[in-house]
Amino acid sequence: MRMYDIIAKKRDGGELTYDELEFFVKGTLGAVPDYQLTALLMAICIRGMTERETSDLTLLMANSGDVMDLSKIEGATVDKHSTGGVGDKTTLIAGPIAAACGVKVAKMSGRALGHTGGTIDKLESIPGFRTSLDNSEFFDIVNRVGICVVGQTANLAPADKKLYSLRDVTATVESIPLIASSVMSKKLAAGSSGILLDVKVGSGAFMKTREAAVALAEQMVAIGKTAGRRTAALITNMDIPLGRAIGNSLEVIEAVETLSGKGPKDITDLCLELAANMLYLSLPEHITLTECRRRTSEALDSGAALKKLEEMAAAQGGDISCLKDTSKFPAAAETGEYTAASEGYITSIDAEGCGIAASLLGAGREKAGEPIDHAAGIVLLKKPGEYVKRGEPLAMLYASDQIKLVQGLARLDKCYNISAIKPSLPELIIASV
Ligand code: URA
């Protein structure tokens, strides 16, 4: 078999066989040069893939490295994945709610990159919190507490790691079969029996239209089901940041507030719906989603979910005095206020721009491995639909020095739109698949 012939076949719109896809995926580990891998990625991007090709590619990538065996965990395991958003701290809230209802959440998460945050960096803002555990400690915490969140092992779906790094620099990220196979290869390798996908749509997401988001969700759900996992997806809005906090410790603080019943409505509603769907995927099918919603609301209202977050943090070495009194989180050296330049209704806040502004403040990183400032970020004091007076504070910014603060302020200034006309706000939960 020759890589040249596989590229030519896809270039001409052909359907690749399992053996051809296997040759390609095995080739990512060294035998095939980057220029040929990239040529095939571009051909796939333009020609697309059939459902069978996408499913084969996903399974081959999932099996290209370590595959987690979660059989030592008692009870149904459910994973949740968001396709990436700004201010998305849902794992820190929906995870503990679901765990408080009996779901086993054995989760591997990623780090911040570009304009999107990462759950691992958020958790590491809790002093002492360990995200690198061996499997026996990971399984033990999931069995004892119900939830444990760790960093992805280096060898999880290495074929995807290689292909994603090539896609990132060759304008081939925006392909539904490539995104679906990339996300699902990692979810399948991570081993949970249930998979809930939160597919973001809007200006701050990969998927800019509802149609594209539904198509991606349908492909991922089909792959999950073919692989024998109970899989579902919610399509949710990412035109504006979720909640008010963007940045690592700021988002943990907002998660604690939300689990205390004092969080913003958007994040509370979304996390309750995510947790209810996670619970649904863990239970026999005759138990309805309505009953799951009742149980997850009770776990939030009773404080059981907040207790779960504290138990998880304690089990992973975190200083839970910071969660009990969030003023104990290390503070940023510099703070600044962003104020309204005119009077009127806030009509929109560009989510991606806010993510970039938070990154400039020090909350994110441009390249993998760069250090991060856990205290840096933004708290949005006003969000779309609210009326503001000229000079009124719209956001608080946090950074380690004045230069970063000025850069973050300048970027945030491009994100807010204010108008005399009251906007109609988009639905947060748009559809489910
Ligand atoms: N996230 C992934 O893991 N893969 C993609 O292709 C896009 C987003």
Coordinates of C-alpha atoms and ligand atoms in Angstrom, one line a residue:
M1 CA 0.0 0.0 0.0
R2 CA 1.3 3.5 -0.8
M3 CA 0.3 6.8 0.9
Y4 CA 0.4 8.4 -2.5
D5 CA -2.5 6.2 -3.8
I6 CA -4.6 6.8 -0.6
I7 CA -4.2 10.6 -1.0
A8 CA -5.1 10.4 -4.7
K9 CA -8.2 8.3 -4.0
K10 CA -9.6 10.8 -1.4
R11 CA -8.6 13.7 -3.7
D12 CA -10.9 12.2 -6.3
G13 CA -13.8 11.7 -3.9
G14 CA -13.3 8.0 -3.2
E15 CA -14.2 6.1 0.0
L16 CA -11.2 4.8 1.9
T17 CA -11.2 1.2 3.1
Y18 CA -10.5 0.2 6.7
D19 CA -7.1 -1.0 5.6
E20 CA -6.2 2.3 3.9
L21 CA -7.3 4.3 7.0
E22 CA -5.3 1.9 9.2
F23 CA -2.2 2.5 7.0
F24 CA -2.7 6.3 7.5
V25 CA -3.3 6.1 11.3
K26 CA -0.3 3.8 11.9
G27 CA 1.7 6.2 9.6
T28 CA 1.1 9.1 12.1
L29 CA 3.4 7.4 14.5
G30 CA 6.4 8.0 12.3
A31 CA 6.4 6.0 9.0
V32 CA 4.5 8.6 6.9
P33 CA 6.0 12.1 6.5
D34 CA 4.0 15.2 7.7
Y35 CA 3.5 16.5 4.1
Q36 CA 1.6 13.3 3.1
L37 CA -0.4 13.2 6.3
T38 CA -1.3 16.8 5.7
A39 CA -2.2 16.3 2.1
L40 CA -4.7 13.6 3.1
L41 CA -6.1 15.8 5.8
M42 CA -6.8 18.5 3.3
A43 CA -8.3 16.0 0.9
I44 CA -10.6 14.8 3.7
C45 CA -11.4 18.4 4.6
I46 CA -12.6 19.1 1.0
R47 CA -14.1 15.8 0.1
G48 CA -15.5 14.7 3.5
M49 CA -15.9 11.2 4.8
T50 CA -18.7 8.7 4.9
E51 CA -20.2 7.7 8.3
R52 CA -18.3 4.3 8.0
E53 CA -15.0 6.0 7.3
T54 CA -15.4 8.5 10.2
S55 CA -16.2 5.7 12.6
D56 CA -13.3 3.5 11.4
L57 CA -10.9 6.5 11.7
T58 CA -12.1 7.2 15.2
L59 CA -11.7 3.6 16.4
L60 CA -8.2 3.4 14.8
M61 CA -7.1 6.6 16.5
A62 CA -8.7 5.6 19.9
N63 CA -6.6 2.4 19.7
S64 CA -3.4 4.1 18.7
G65 CA -2.2 4.4 22.3
D66 CA -3.4 3.7 25.9
V67 CA -7.0 2.6 26.3
M68 CA -8.3 3.1 29.8
D69 CA -9.9 0.0 31.4
L70 CA -12.3 1.4 34.0
S71 CA -13.6 -2.0 35.1
K72 CA -12.1 -1.5 38.6
I73 CA -14.7 1.3 39.0
E74 CA -18.0 0.1 40.6
G75 CA -21.0 1.6 38.9
A76 CA -21.7 3.4 35.6
T77 CA -19.1 5.8 34.5
V78 CA -20.1 8.8 32.4
D79 CA -17.8 11.3 30.8
K80 CA -18.7 14.8 29.7
H81 CA -17.0 16.7 26.9
S82 CA -17.4 20.3 25.8
T83 CA -16.2 21.2 22.3
G84 CA -14.7 24.4 23.8
G85 CA -15.9 27.7 25.1
V86 CA -15.0 30.8 27.0
G87 CA -15.9 30.8 30.7
D88 CA -16.8 27.1 30.5
K89 CA -16.4 25.8 34.0
T90 CA -19.2 23.2 33.6
T91 CA -17.1 20.2 34.5
L92 CA -16.5 21.8 38.0
I93 CA -20.2 22.1 38.5
A94 CA -22.0 19.4 36.5
G95 CA -19.5 16.8 37.5
P96 CA -20.0 17.1 41.2
I97 CA -23.8 17.4 40.8
A98 CA -23.8 14.2 38.8
A99 CA -21.5 12.5 41.2
A100 CA -23.7 13.5 44.1
C101 CA -26.5 11.6 42.4
G102 CA -24.4 8.4 42.1
V103 CA -22.8 8.8 38.7
K104 CA -19.1 7.7 38.6
V105 CA -17.2 10.6 36.9
A106 CA -13.7 9.3 36.0
K107 CA -12.5 12.3 33.9
M108 CA -9.5 13.2 31.9
S109 CA -9.4 16.9 31.0
G110 CA -7.1 19.2 29.1
R111 CA -5.2 22.5 29.6
A112 CA -5.9 26.0 28.3
L113 CA -4.7 26.8 24.8
G114 CA -5.4 29.8 22.7
H115 CA -8.6 31.6 23.6
T116 CA -10.2 28.6 25.4
G117 CA -9.5 27.6 29.0
G118 CA -8.8 24.2 30.4
T119 CA -10.2 22.3 33.4
I120 CA -6.9 21.1 34.6
D121 CA -5.5 24.7 34.9
K122 CA -8.7 25.7 36.7
L123 CA -8.3 22.9 39.2
E124 CA -4.6 23.5 39.7
S125 CA -5.5 27.0 40.9
I126 CA -6.7 25.4 44.1
P127 CA -3.4 25.3 46.1
G128 CA -2.0 21.7 46.3
F129 CA -4.5 20.2 43.9
R130 CA -2.8 17.2 42.1
T131 CA -4.0 16.4 38.5
S132 CA -1.4 13.8 37.8
L133 CA -2.3 10.5 39.6
D134 CA -1.5 6.9 38.9
N135 CA -4.4 4.7 37.8
S136 CA -4.8 3.0 41.2
E137 CA -5.2 6.3 43.0
F138 CA -7.5 7.6 40.2
F139 CA -9.7 4.5 40.5
D140 CA -9.7 4.6 44.3
I141 CA -10.8 8.2 44.4
V142 CA -13.6 7.6 41.9
N143 CA -14.8 4.6 43.9
R144 CA -14.6 6.5 47.3
V145 CA -15.8 10.0 46.2
G146 CA -17.6 9.4 42.9
I147 CA -15.5 11.9 40.9
C148 CA -11.9 12.5 40.1
V149 CA -10.5 14.7 37.4
V150 CA -6.9 14.2 36.1
G151 CA -4.8 15.4 33.1
Q152 CA -4.8 13.4 30.0
T153 CA -2.1 10.7 29.9
A154 CA 0.7 11.4 27.4
N155 CA -0.2 8.4 25.3
L156 CA -4.0 8.8 25.0
A157 CA -4.9 8.7 21.3
P158 CA -1.3 9.7 20.1
A159 CA -2.5 9.5 16.4
D160 CA -5.0 12.3 17.1
K161 CA -2.4 14.3 18.9
K162 CA -0.1 14.2 15.8
L163 CA -3.0 14.9 13.4
Y164 CA -4.4 17.7 15.5
S165 CA -1.1 19.5 15.7
L166 CA -0.9 19.3 11.8
R167 CA -4.5 20.4 11.4
D168 CA -3.9 23.4 13.7
V169 CA -1.3 24.9 11.3
T170 CA -2.7 23.8 7.9
A171 CA -6.3 25.2 8.1
T172 CA -7.8 21.7 8.4
V173 CA -9.4 21.9 11.8
E174 CA -12.8 23.0 10.4
S175 CA -13.9 19.6 9.1
I176 CA -16.8 17.9 10.8
P177 CA -15.6 14.3 10.3
L178 CA -12.1 15.3 11.5
I179 CA -13.4 17.1 14.6
A180 CA -15.9 14.2 15.3
S181 CA -13.2 11.6 15.0
S182 CA -10.7 13.7 17.0
V183 CA -13.0 14.3 20.0
M184 CA -14.5 10.8 20.0
S185 CA -11.1 9.0 19.7
K186 CA -10.1 10.5 23.1
K187 CA -13.5 9.9 24.7
L188 CA -13.5 6.2 23.6
A189 CA -9.9 5.8 24.8
A190 CA -10.8 7.4 28.2
G191 CA -13.1 4.4 28.8
S192 CA -16.4 5.7 30.2
S193 CA -19.5 3.7 29.4
G194 CA -21.6 6.9 28.9
I195 CA -20.5 10.0 27.0
L196 CA -22.3 13.3 27.1
L197 CA -21.2 15.9 24.5
D198 CA -21.8 19.6 24.9
V199 CA -21.5 20.9 21.4
K200 CA -21.0 24.7 21.4
V201 CA -22.4 26.9 18.7
G202 CA -21.8 30.6 18.1
S203 CA -19.2 33.2 17.5
G204 CA -16.9 31.8 20.3
A205 CA -17.2 28.2 19.1
F206 CA -15.7 26.1 16.3
M207 CA -19.3 25.6 14.9
K208 CA -20.7 28.9 13.9
T209 CA -24.2 27.7 12.8
R210 CA -26.9 25.5 14.4
E211 CA -26.9 23.3 11.3
A212 CA -23.1 22.6 11.6
A213 CA -23.4 22.0 15.3
V214 CA -26.2 19.5 14.9
A215 CA -24.3 17.7 12.1
L216 CA -21.2 17.4 14.3
A217 CA -23.3 16.2 17.3
E218 CA -25.1 13.6 15.1
Q219 CA -21.8 12.3 13.8
M220 CA -20.3 12.0 17.3
V221 CA -23.4 10.4 18.8
A222 CA -23.4 7.9 15.9
I223 CA -19.7 7.0 16.5
G224 CA -20.3 6.6 20.3
K225 CA -23.3 4.3 19.7
T226 CA -21.4 2.2 17.1
A227 CA -18.6 1.8 19.7
G228 CA -21.2 0.5 22.2
R229 CA -21.3 3.6 24.5
R230 CA -24.5 5.3 25.6
T231 CA -23.9 8.7 24.0
A232 CA -26.0 11.9 23.8
A233 CA -25.3 15.6 22.9
L234 CA -26.7 19.0 23.8
I235 CA -26.2 21.9 21.4
T236 CA -25.6 25.0 23.5
N237 CA -24.9 28.7 22.8
M238 CA -21.4 30.2 22.8
D239 CA -22.0 33.6 21.4
I240 CA -21.3 35.1 24.8
P241 CA -19.1 33.8 27.6
L242 CA -20.7 31.4 30.1
G243 CA -21.3 32.9 33.5
R244 CA -19.4 35.9 34.5
A245 CA -15.9 34.6 35.4
I246 CA -13.1 33.9 32.8
G247 CA -9.8 32.8 34.2
N248 CA -8.7 29.9 36.4
S249 CA -9.2 30.7 40.1
L250 CA -12.0 33.2 39.2
E251 CA -13.9 30.3 37.5
V252 CA -13.4 28.0 40.5
I253 CA -14.8 30.7 42.7
E254 CA -17.8 31.0 40.4
A255 CA -18.2 27.2 40.5
V256 CA -18.3 27.3 44.3
E257 CA -20.9 30.1 44.2
T258 CA -23.0 28.2 41.7
L259 CA -22.9 25.0 43.8
S260 CA -23.9 27.2 46.7
G261 CA -27.0 28.3 44.8
K262 CA -25.7 31.8 44.2
G263 CA -24.3 31.4 40.7
P264 CA -25.3 33.1 37.4
K265 CA -28.6 31.7 35.9
D266 CA -27.0 30.7 32.6
I267 CA -24.3 28.5 34.2
T268 CA -26.7 27.1 36.8
D269 CA -29.3 26.1 34.2
L270 CA -26.7 24.6 31.8
C271 CA -25.0 22.6 34.5
L272 CA -28.2 21.2 35.9
E273 CA -29.2 20.1 32.4
L274 CA -25.8 18.6 31.7
A275 CA -25.8 16.8 35.1
A276 CA -29.3 15.5 34.5
N277 CA -28.3 14.1 31.1
M278 CA -25.1 12.5 32.6
L279 CA -27.3 10.8 35.2
Y280 CA -29.7 9.7 32.5
L281 CA -26.9 8.0 30.7
S282 CA -25.9 6.1 33.8
L283 CA -29.3 4.7 34.7
P284 CA -31.6 2.0 33.2
E285 CA -33.4 3.5 30.3
H286 CA -36.9 3.4 32.0
I287 CA -35.8 6.2 34.4
T288 CA -36.9 9.4 32.7
L289 CA -34.9 12.6 32.1
T290 CA -37.6 14.4 34.1
E291 CA -36.8 12.2 37.1
C292 CA -33.1 12.8 36.5
R293 CA -33.7 16.6 36.5
R294 CA -35.5 16.3 39.8
R295 CA -32.6 14.4 41.4
T296 CA -29.9 16.8 40.1
S297 CA -31.8 19.9 41.3
E298 CA -32.1 18.3 44.7
A299 CA -28.4 17.5 44.8
L300 CA -27.7 21.2 44.1
D301 CA -30.3 22.6 46.5
S302 CA -29.3 20.3 49.4
G303 CA -25.6 21.2 49.2
A304 CA -24.6 17.6 48.4
A305 CA -23.0 18.7 45.1
L306 CA -20.9 21.4 46.8
K307 CA -19.8 18.8 49.3
K308 CA -18.8 16.5 46.4
L309 CA -16.5 19.2 44.9
E310 CA -14.9 19.7 48.3
E311 CA -14.4 15.9 48.8
M312 CA -12.8 15.6 45.3
A313 CA -10.5 18.5 46.0
A314 CA -9.5 17.1 49.4
A315 CA -8.8 13.6 47.9
Q316 CA -6.6 15.2 45.2
G317 CA -4.6 17.2 47.7
G318 CA -6.3 20.6 47.3
D319 CA -6.5 23.1 50.1
I320 CA -10.3 23.1 50.7
S321 CA -10.1 26.1 53.0
C322 CA -10.0 28.1 49.7
L323 CA -13.3 26.5 48.7
K324 CA -14.9 27.2 52.1
D325 CA -13.7 30.8 52.0
T326 CA -12.9 31.8 48.4
S327 CA -11.2 35.1 49.6
K328 CA -8.2 32.8 50.5
F329 CA -7.4 32.2 46.8
P330 CA -4.1 34.0 46.0
A331 CA -5.0 37.5 44.6
A332 CA -3.8 39.1 41.4
A333 CA -1.2 41.9 41.9
E334 CA -3.0 44.3 39.6
T335 CA -6.7 45.0 39.0
G336 CA -8.5 47.3 36.6
E337 CA -12.0 48.3 35.8
Y338 CA -13.4 48.4 32.3
T339 CA -16.2 51.0 32.0
A340 CA -19.0 51.8 29.6
A341 CA -18.1 54.4 26.9
S342 CA -21.9 55.1 26.2
E343 CA -25.3 54.5 27.7
G344 CA -27.7 51.8 26.5
Y345 CA -28.3 48.1 26.4
I346 CA -25.5 45.7 26.1
T347 CA -26.4 43.8 22.9
S348 CA -23.4 41.4 22.6
I349 CA -20.1 40.4 24.1
D350 CA -17.7 38.7 21.8
A351 CA -16.8 35.4 23.5
E352 CA -13.7 34.6 21.6
G353 CA -12.4 38.2 22.1
C354 CA -13.0 37.9 25.9
G355 CA -11.0 34.6 25.8
I356 CA -8.2 36.4 24.0
A357 CA -8.3 39.3 26.5
A358 CA -8.2 36.9 29.5
S359 CA -5.2 35.1 27.8
L360 CA -3.4 38.4 27.4
L361 CA -4.0 39.1 31.1
G362 CA -2.1 35.9 31.8
A363 CA -4.9 33.4 32.2
G364 CA -4.1 31.4 29.1
R365 CA -1.2 30.3 27.0
E366 CA -0.3 30.5 23.3
K367 CA 1.9 27.4 23.2
A368 CA 1.6 24.1 25.1
G369 CA 3.8 24.1 28.2
E370 CA 3.8 27.9 28.9
P371 CA 3.2 28.9 32.5
I372 CA -0.1 30.4 33.5
D373 CA -1.2 33.0 36.0
H374 CA -4.0 31.3 38.0
A375 CA -5.3 34.6 39.5
A376 CA -5.5 36.4 36.2
G377 CA -8.7 36.9 34.2
I378 CA -12.0 38.8 33.9
V379 CA -15.2 39.1 35.8
L380 CA -18.0 40.4 33.6
L381 CA -20.2 42.6 35.8
K382 CA -22.7 43.3 33.0
K383 CA -23.9 40.9 30.3
P384 CA -26.1 41.2 27.2
G385 CA -29.6 42.5 27.9
E386 CA -28.5 44.7 30.8
Y387 CA -28.9 48.5 30.7
V388 CA -25.8 50.5 31.6
K389 CA -25.0 54.2 32.1
R390 CA -21.9 55.9 30.6
G391 CA -18.9 55.3 32.9
E392 CA -20.6 52.4 34.7
P393 CA -18.2 49.4 35.4
L394 CA -18.7 46.6 32.9
A395 CA -15.9 44.3 33.9
M396 CA -13.1 43.8 36.4
L397 CA -9.7 42.7 35.1
Y398 CA -7.0 40.9 37.0
A399 CA -3.3 40.5 36.0
S400 CA 0.1 40.2 37.5
D401 CA 1.5 43.4 36.0
Q402 CA 0.4 46.7 34.5
I403 CA 1.5 45.8 30.9
K404 CA -0.7 42.8 30.8
L405 CA -3.6 44.8 32.3
V406 CA -3.3 47.4 29.6
Q407 CA -3.2 44.8 26.9
G408 CA -6.2 42.9 28.3
L409 CA -8.2 46.2 28.7
A410 CA -7.5 47.2 25.1
R411 CA -8.7 43.8 23.8
L412 CA -11.8 43.7 26.0
D413 CA -12.7 47.2 24.7
K414 CA -13.4 45.5 21.3
C415 CA -15.8 42.9 22.7
Y416 CA -18.7 44.9 24.1
N417 CA -21.5 46.3 21.9
I418 CA -24.0 48.8 23.4
S419 CA -27.1 50.1 21.6
A420 CA -30.3 52.0 22.4
I421 CA -32.4 49.0 21.4
K422 CA -33.0 46.1 23.8
P423 CA -31.6 42.9 22.3
S424 CA -33.5 39.6 22.2
L425 CA -31.2 37.1 23.9
P426 CA -30.3 33.7 22.3
E427 CA -31.5 30.4 23.9
L428 CA -28.8 28.8 25.9
I429 CA -29.8 25.2 25.3
I430 CA -30.6 25.0 21.6
A431 CA -31.2 21.3 20.9
S432 CA -30.4 17.8 22.0
V433 CA -29.3 14.8 19.9
Ligands
URA1 N1 -11.3 19.5 19.9 C1 -10.6 18.4 19.6 O1 -10.2 17.6 20.5 N2 -10.5 18.0 18.3 C2 -10.9 18.9 17.3 O2 -10.7 18.5 16.2 C3 -11.5 20.1 17.7 C4 -11.7 20.4 19.0

